[in-house]
XYZ file of N, CA, C and O in Angstrom:
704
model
N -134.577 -103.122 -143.575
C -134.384 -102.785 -144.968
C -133.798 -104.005 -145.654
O -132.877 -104.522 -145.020
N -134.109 -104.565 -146.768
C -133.411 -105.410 -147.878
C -133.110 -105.108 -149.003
O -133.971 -104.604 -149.724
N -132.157 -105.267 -149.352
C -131.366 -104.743 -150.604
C -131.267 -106.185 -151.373
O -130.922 -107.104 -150.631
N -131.467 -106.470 -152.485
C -131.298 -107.833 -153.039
C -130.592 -107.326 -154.719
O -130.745 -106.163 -155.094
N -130.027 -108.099 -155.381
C -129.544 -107.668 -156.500
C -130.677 -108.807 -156.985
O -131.236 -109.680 -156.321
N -130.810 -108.414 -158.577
C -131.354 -109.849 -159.166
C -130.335 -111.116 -159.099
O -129.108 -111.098 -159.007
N -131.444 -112.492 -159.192
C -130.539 -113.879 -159.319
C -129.780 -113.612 -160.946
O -130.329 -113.372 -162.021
N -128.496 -113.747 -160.648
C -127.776 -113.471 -162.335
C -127.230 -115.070 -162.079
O -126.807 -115.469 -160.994
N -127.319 -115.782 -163.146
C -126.010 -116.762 -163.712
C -124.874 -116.237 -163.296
O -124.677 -115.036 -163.476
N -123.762 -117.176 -162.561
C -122.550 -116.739 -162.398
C -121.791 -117.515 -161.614
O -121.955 -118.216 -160.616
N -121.106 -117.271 -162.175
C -119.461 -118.966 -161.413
C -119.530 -119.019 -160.054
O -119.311 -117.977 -159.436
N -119.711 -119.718 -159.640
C -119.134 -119.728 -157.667
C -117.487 -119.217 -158.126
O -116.779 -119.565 -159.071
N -117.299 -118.425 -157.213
C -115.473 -118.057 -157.016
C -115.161 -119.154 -155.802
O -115.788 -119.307 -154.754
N -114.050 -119.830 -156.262
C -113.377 -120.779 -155.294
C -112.101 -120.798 -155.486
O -111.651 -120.589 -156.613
N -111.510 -120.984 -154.706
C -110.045 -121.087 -153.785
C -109.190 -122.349 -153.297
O -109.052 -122.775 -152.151
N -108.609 -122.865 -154.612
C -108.644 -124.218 -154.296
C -109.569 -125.524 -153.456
O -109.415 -126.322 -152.531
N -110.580 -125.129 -154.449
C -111.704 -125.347 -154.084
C -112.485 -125.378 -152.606
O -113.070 -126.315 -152.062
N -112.292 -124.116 -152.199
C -113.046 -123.595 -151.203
C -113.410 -122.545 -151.708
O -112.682 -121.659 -152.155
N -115.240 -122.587 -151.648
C -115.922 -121.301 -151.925
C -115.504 -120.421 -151.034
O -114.854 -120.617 -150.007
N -115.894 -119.484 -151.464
C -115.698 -117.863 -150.579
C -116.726 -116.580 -151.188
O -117.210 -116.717 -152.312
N -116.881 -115.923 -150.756
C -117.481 -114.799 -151.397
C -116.757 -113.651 -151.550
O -115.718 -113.522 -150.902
N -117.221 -112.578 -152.489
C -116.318 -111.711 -153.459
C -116.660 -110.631 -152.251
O -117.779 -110.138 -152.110
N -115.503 -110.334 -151.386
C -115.601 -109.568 -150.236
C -115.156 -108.328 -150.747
O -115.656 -107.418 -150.085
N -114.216 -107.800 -151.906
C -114.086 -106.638 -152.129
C -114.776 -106.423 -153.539
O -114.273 -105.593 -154.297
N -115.882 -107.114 -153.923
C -116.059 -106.853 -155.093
C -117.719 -106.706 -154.900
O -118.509 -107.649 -154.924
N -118.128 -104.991 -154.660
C -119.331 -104.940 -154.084
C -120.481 -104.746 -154.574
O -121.542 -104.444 -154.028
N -120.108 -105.012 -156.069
C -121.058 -104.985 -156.607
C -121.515 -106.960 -157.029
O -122.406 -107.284 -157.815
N -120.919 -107.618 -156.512
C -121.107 -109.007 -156.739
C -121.472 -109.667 -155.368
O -121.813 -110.842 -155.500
N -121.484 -109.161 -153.981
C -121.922 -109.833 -153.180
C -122.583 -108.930 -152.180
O -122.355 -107.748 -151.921
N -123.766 -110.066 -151.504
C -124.950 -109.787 -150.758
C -124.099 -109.950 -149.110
O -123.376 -110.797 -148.587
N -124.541 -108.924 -148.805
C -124.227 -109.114 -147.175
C -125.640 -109.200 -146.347
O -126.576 -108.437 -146.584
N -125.679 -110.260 -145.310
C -126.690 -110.576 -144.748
C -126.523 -110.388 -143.150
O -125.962 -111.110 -142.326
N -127.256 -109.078 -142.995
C -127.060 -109.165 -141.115
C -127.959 -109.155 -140.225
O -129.140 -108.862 -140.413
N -127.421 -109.495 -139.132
C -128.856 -109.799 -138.560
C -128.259 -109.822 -136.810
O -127.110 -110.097 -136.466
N -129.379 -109.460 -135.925
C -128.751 -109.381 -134.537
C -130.123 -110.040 -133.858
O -131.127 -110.455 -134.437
N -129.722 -109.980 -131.944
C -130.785 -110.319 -131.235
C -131.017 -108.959 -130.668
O -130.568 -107.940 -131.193
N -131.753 -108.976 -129.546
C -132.030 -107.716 -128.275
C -130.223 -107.163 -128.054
O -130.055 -105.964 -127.832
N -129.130 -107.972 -128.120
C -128.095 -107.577 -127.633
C -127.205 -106.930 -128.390
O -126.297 -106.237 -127.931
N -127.565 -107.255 -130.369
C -126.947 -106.521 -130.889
C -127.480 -105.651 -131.799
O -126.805 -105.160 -132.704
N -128.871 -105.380 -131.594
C -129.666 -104.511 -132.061
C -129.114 -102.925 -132.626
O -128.653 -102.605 -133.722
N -129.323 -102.278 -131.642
C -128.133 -100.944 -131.830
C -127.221 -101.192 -132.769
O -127.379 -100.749 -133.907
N -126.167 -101.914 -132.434
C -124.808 -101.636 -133.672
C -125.707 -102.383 -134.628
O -126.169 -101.478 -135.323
N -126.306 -103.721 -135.131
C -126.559 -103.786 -136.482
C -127.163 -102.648 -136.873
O -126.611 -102.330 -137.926
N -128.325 -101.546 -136.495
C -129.076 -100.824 -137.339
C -127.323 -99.728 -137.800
O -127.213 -99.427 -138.988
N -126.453 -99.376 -137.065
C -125.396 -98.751 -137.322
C -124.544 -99.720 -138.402
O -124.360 -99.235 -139.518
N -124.202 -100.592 -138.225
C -123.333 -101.182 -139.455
C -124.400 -101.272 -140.751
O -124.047 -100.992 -141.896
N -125.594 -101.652 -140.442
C -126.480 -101.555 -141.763
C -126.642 -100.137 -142.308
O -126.485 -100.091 -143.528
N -126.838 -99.302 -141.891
C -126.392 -97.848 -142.691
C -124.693 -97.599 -143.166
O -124.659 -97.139 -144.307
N -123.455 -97.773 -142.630
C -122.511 -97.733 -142.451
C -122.225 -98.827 -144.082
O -121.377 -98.440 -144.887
N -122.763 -99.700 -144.266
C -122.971 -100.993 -144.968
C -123.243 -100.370 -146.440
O -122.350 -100.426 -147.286
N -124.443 -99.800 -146.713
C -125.340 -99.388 -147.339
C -124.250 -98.457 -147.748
O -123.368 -98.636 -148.588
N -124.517 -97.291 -146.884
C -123.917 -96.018 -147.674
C -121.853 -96.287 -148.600
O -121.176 -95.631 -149.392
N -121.692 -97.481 -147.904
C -120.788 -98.098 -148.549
C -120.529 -98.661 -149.649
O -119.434 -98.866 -150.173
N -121.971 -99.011 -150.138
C -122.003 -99.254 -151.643
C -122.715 -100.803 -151.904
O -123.316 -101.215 -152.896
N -122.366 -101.557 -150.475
C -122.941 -102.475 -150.336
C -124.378 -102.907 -150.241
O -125.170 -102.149 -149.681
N -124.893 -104.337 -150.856
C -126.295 -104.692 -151.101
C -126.477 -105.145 -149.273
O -125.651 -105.810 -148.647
N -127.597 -104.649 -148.785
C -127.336 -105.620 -147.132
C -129.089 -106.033 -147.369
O -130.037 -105.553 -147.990
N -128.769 -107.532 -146.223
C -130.257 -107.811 -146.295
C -130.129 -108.277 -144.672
O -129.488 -109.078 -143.991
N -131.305 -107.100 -144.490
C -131.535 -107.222 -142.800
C -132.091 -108.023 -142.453
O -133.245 -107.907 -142.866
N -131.888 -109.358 -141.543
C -132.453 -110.527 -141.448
C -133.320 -110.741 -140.106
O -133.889 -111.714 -139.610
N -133.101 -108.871 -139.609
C -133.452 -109.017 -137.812
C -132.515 -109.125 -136.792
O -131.326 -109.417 -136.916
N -133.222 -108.832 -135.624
C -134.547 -108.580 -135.168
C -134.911 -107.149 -136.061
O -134.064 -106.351 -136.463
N -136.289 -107.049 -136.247
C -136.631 -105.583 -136.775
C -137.075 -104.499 -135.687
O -137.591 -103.426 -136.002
N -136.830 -104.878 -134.435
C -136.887 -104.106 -133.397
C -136.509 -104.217 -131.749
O -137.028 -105.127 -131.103
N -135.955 -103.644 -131.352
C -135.415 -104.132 -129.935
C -136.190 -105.483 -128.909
O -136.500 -105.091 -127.784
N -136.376 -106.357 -129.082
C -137.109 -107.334 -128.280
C -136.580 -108.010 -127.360
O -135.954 -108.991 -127.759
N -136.615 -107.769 -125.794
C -135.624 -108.571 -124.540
C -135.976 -109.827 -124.881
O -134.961 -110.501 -124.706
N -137.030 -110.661 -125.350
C -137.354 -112.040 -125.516
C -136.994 -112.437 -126.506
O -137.645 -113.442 -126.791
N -136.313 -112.209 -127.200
C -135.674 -113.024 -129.013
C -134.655 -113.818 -128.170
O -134.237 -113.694 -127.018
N -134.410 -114.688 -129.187
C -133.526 -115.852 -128.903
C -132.262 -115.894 -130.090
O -132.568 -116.307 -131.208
N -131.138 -115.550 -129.880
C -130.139 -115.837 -130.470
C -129.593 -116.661 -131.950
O -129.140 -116.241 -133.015
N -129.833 -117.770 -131.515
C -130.282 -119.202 -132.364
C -131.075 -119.005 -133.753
O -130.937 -119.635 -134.802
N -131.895 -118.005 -133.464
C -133.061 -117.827 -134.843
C -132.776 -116.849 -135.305
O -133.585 -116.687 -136.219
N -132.230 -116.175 -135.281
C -131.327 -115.542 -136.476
C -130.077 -115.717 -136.512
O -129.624 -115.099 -137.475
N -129.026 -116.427 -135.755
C -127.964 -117.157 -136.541
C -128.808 -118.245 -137.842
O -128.606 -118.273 -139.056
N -129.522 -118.840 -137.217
C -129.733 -120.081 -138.248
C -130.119 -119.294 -139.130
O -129.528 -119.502 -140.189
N -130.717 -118.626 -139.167
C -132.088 -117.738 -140.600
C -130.287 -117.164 -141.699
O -129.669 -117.607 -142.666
N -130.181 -116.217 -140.923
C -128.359 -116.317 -141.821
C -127.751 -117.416 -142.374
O -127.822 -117.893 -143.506
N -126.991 -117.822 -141.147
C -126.740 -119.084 -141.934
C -127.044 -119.159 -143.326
O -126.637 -118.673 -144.381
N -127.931 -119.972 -142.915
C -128.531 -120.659 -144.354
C -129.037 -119.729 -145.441
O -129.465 -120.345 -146.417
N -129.099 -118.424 -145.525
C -129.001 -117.764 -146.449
C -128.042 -117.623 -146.747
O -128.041 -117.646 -147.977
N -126.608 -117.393 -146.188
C -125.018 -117.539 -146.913
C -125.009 -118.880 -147.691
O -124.929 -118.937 -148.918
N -125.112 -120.110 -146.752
C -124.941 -121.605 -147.338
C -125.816 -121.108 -148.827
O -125.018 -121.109 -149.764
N -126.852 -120.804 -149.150
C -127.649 -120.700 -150.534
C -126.861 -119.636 -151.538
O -127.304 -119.636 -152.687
N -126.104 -119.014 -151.357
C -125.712 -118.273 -151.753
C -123.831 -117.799 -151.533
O -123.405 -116.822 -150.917
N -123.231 -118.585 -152.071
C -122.117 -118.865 -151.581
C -121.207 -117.770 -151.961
O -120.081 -117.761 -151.463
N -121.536 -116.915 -152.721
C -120.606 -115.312 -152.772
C -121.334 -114.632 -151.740
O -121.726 -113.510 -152.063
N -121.558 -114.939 -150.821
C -122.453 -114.329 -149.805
C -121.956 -114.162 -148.640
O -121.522 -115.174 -148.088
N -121.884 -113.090 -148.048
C -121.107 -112.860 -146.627
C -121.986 -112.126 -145.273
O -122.432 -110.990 -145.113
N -121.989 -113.231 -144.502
C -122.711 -112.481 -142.685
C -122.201 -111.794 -142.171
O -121.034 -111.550 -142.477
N -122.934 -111.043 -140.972
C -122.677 -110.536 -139.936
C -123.584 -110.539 -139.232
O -124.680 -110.128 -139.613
N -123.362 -111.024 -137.961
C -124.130 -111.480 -136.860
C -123.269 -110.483 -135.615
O -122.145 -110.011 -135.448
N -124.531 -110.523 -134.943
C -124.448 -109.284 -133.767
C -125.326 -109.780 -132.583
O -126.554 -109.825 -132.646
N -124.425 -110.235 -131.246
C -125.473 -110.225 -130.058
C -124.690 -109.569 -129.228
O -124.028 -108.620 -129.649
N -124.630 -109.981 -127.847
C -124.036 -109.613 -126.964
C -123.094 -109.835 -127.043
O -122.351 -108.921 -127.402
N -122.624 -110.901 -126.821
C -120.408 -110.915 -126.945
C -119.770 -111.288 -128.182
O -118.579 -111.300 -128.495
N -121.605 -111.815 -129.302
C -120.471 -112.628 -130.215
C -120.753 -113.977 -130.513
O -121.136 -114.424 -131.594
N -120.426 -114.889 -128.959
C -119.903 -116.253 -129.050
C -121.297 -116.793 -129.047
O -121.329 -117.997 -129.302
N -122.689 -116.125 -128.787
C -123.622 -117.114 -129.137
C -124.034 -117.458 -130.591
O -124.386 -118.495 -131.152
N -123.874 -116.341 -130.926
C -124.413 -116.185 -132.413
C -123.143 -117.277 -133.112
O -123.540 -118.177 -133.852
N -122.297 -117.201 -132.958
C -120.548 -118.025 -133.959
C -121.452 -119.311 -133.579
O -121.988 -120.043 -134.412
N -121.529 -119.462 -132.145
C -121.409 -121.044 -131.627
C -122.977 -122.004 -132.620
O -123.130 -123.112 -133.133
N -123.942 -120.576 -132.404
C -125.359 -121.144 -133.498
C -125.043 -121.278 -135.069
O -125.403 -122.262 -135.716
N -124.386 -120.275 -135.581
C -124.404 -120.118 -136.707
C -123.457 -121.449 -137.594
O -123.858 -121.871 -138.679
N -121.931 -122.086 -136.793
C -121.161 -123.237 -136.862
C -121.772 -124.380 -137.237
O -121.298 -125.252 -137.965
N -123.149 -124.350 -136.574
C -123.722 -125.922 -136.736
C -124.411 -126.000 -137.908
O -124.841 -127.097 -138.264
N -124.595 -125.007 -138.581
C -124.815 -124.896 -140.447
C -123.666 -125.650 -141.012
O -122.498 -125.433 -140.693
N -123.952 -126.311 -141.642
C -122.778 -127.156 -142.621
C -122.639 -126.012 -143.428
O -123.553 -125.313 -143.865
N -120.703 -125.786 -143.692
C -120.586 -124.594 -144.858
C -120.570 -123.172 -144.493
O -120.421 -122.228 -145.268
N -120.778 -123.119 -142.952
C -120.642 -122.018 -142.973
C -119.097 -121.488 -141.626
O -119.030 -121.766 -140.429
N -118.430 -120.951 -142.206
C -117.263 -120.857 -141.654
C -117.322 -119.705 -140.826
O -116.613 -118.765 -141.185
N -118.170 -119.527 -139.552
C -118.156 -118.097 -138.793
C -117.165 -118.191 -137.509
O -116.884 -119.185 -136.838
N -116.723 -116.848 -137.375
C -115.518 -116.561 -136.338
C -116.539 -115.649 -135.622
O -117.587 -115.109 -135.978
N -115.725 -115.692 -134.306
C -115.523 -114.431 -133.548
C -115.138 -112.702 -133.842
O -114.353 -112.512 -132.913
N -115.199 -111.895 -134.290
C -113.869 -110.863 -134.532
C -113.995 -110.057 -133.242
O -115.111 -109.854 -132.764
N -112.771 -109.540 -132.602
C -112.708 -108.314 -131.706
C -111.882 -107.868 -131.494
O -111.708 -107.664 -130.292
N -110.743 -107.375 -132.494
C -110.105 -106.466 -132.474
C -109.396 -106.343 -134.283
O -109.869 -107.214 -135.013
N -108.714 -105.704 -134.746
C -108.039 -105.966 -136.175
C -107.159 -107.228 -136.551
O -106.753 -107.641 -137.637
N -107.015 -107.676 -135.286
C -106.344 -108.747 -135.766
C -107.156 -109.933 -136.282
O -107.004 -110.488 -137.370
N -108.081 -110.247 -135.286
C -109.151 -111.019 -135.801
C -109.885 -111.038 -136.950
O -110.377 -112.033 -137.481
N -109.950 -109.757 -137.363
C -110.669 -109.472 -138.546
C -109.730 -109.772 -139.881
O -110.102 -110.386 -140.880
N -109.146 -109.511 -139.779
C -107.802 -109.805 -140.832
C -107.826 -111.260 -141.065
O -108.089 -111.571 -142.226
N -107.544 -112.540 -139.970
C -106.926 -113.161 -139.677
C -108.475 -114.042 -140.435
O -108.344 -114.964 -141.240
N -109.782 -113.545 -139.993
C -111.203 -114.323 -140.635
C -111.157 -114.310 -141.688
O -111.827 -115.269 -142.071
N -110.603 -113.592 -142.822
C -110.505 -113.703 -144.142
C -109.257 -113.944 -144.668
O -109.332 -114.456 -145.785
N -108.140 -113.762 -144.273
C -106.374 -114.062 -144.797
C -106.395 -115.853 -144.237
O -106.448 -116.720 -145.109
N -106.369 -116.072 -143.427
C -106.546 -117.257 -142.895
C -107.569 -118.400 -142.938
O -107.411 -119.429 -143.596
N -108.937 -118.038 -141.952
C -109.993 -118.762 -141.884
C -111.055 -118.804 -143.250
O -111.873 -119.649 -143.614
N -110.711 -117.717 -143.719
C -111.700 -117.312 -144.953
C -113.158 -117.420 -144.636
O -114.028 -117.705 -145.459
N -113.362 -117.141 -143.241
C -114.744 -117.075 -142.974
C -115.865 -116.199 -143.998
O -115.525 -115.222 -144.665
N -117.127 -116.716 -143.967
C -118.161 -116.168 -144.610
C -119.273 -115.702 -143.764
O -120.380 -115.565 -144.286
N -119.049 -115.364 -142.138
C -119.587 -114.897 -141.562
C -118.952 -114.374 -140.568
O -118.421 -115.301 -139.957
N -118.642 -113.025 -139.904
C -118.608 -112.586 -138.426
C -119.237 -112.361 -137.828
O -120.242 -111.769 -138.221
N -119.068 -112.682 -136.483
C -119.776 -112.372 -135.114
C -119.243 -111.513 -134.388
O -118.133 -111.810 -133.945
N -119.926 -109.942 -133.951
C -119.402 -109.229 -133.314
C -120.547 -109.250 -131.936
O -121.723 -109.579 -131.780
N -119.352 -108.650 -131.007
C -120.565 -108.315 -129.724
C -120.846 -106.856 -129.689
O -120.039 -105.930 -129.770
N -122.232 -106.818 -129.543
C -122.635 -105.437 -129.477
C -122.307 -104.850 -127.739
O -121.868 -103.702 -127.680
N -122.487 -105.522 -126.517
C -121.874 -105.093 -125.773
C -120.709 -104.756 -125.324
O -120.269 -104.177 -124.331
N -120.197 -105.362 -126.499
C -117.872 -105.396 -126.056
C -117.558 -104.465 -127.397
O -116.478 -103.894 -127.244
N -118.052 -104.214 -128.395
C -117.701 -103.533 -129.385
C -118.580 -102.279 -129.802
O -119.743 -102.303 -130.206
N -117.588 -100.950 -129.574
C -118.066 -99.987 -129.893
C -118.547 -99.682 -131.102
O -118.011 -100.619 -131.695
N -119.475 -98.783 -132.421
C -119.890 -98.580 -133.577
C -118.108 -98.444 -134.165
O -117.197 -99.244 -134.378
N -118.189 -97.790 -134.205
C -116.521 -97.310 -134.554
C -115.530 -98.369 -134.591
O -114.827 -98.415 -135.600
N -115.321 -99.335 -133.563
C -114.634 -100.531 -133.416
C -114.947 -101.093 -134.745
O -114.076 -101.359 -135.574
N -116.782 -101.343 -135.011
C -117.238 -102.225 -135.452
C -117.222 -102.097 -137.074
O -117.338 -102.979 -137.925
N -117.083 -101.032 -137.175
C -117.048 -100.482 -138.666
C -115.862 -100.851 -139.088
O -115.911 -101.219 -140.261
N -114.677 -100.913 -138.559
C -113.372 -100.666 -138.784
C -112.814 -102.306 -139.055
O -111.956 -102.633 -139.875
N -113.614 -103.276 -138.055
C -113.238 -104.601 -138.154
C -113.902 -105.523 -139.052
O -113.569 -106.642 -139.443
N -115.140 -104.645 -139.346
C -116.060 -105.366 -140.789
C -114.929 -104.861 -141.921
O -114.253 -105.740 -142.454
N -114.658 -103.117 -142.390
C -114.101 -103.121 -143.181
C -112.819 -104.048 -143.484
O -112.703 -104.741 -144.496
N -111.886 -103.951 -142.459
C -110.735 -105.049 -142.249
C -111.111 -106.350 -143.114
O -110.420 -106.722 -144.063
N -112.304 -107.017 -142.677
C -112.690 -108.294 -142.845
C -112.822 -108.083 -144.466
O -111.892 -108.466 -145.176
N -114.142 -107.390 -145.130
C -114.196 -107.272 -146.043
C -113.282 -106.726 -147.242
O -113.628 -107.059 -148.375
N -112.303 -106.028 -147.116
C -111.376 -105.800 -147.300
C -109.760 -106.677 -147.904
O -109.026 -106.382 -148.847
N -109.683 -107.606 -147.074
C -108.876 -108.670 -147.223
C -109.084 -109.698 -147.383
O -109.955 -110.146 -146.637
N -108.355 -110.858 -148.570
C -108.507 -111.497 -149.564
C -107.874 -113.067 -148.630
O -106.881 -113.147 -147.907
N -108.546 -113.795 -148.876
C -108.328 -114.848 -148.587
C -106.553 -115.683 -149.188
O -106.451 -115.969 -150.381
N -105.528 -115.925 -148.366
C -104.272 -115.850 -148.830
C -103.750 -117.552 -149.636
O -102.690 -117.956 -150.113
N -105.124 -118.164 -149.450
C -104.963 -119.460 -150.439
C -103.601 -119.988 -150.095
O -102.990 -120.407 -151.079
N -102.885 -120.086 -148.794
C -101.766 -120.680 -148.480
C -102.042 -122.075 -148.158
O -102.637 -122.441 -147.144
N -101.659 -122.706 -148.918
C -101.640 -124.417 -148.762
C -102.026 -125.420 -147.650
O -102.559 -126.512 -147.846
N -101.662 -124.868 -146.398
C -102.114 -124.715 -145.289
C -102.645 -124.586 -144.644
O -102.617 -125.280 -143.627
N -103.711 -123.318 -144.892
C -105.399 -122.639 -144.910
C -105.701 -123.306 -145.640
O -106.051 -124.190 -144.859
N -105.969 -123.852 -146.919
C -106.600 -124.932 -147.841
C -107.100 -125.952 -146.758
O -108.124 -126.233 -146.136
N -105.744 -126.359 -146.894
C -105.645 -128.338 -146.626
C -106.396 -128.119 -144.998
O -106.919 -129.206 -144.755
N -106.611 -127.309 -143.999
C -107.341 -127.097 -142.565
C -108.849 -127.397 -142.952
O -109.533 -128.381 -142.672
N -109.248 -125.965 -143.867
C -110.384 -125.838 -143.945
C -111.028 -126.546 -145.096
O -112.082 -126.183 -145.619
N -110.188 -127.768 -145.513
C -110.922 -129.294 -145.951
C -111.126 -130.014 -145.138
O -112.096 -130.768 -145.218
N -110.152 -130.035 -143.914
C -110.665 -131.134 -142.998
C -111.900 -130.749 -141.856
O -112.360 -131.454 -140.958
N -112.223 -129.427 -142.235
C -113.816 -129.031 -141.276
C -114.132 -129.628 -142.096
O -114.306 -130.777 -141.692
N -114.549 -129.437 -144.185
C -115.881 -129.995 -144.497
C -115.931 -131.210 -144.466
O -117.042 -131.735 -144.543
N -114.858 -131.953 -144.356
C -114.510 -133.307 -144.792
C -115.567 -133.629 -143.223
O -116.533 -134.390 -143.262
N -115.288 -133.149 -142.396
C -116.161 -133.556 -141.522
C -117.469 -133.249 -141.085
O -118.166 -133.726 -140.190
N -117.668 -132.262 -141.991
C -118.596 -131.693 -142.198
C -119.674 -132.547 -143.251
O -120.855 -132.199 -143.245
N -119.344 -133.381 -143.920
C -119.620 -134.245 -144.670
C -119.779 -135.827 -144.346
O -120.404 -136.632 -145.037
N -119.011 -136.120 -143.029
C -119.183 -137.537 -142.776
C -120.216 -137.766 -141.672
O -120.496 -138.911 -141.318
């Protein structure tokens, strides 16, 4: 399923100048998810869970259970639909997680974590201000998973001087 709003004119929101996307403001941002064979199951569950939430989601895949998909091609396909769209927020789903973060990282701009438990989830947006999570569909139950997206989406990036000045020196290197 894809949900798209129209392209409107409209400010990037930034954070001492770090973009971010409008995570509690759901009528202003696109969530983009997408899994392999491993996180198949929970995405079709967080994409209803998503939806009936009020949220726009755009399913990026797999569109059906496949043991032969490869990880990599739908981190990247995400990715770079957040990078284009910078009020824009992922969720990526395989087996533990760490393949999808480790593919999705090598996008310039795109700030994806791990999450697996509330703390993490908190900590991706108060802290890291990530614009993408990675959950594992084998280590994380539906219920877990609902609870640590809301967390994520939920909480506001805390613009502490600190979190700034870090996550300049990814792009800064992200840039050289």
């Amino acid at each position: 399923m894809r949900g798209r709003r129209p392209k409107q004119s409209r400010g990037r929101r930034q954070y001492n100048g770090i973009p971010r996307f409008a995570r509690n403001d759901i009528h202003a941002t696109m969530l983009y998810i997408a899994a392999d064979h491993g996180g198949y199951p929970l995405k079709e569950e967080l994409k209803h869970f998503l939806i009936e939430g009020g949220y726009e989601v755009a399913d990026l895949g797999a569109e059906e259970l496949d043991l032969a998909d490869d990880y990599p091609d739908y981190a990247f396909k995400l990715a770079e639909q957040v990078v284009q769209d910078e009020e824009a927020g992922g969720i990526l789903i395989c087996g533990t997680g760490q393949g999808m973060c480790m593919a999705a990282n090598k996008v310039a701009g795109i700030r994806a974590v791990l999450v697996h438990n509330d703390f993490t989830a908190k900590d991706a947006a108060d802290h890291l201000n990530a614009n993408v999570i990675c959950l594992g569909g084998r280590v994380t139950n539906a219920e877990m998973a609902k609870k640590f997206v809301k967390i994520w989406l939920d909480t506001e990036f805390s613009e502490d001087e600190r979190h700034v000045r870090r996550l300049r020196k990814i792009e800064e290197m992200e840039e050289s």
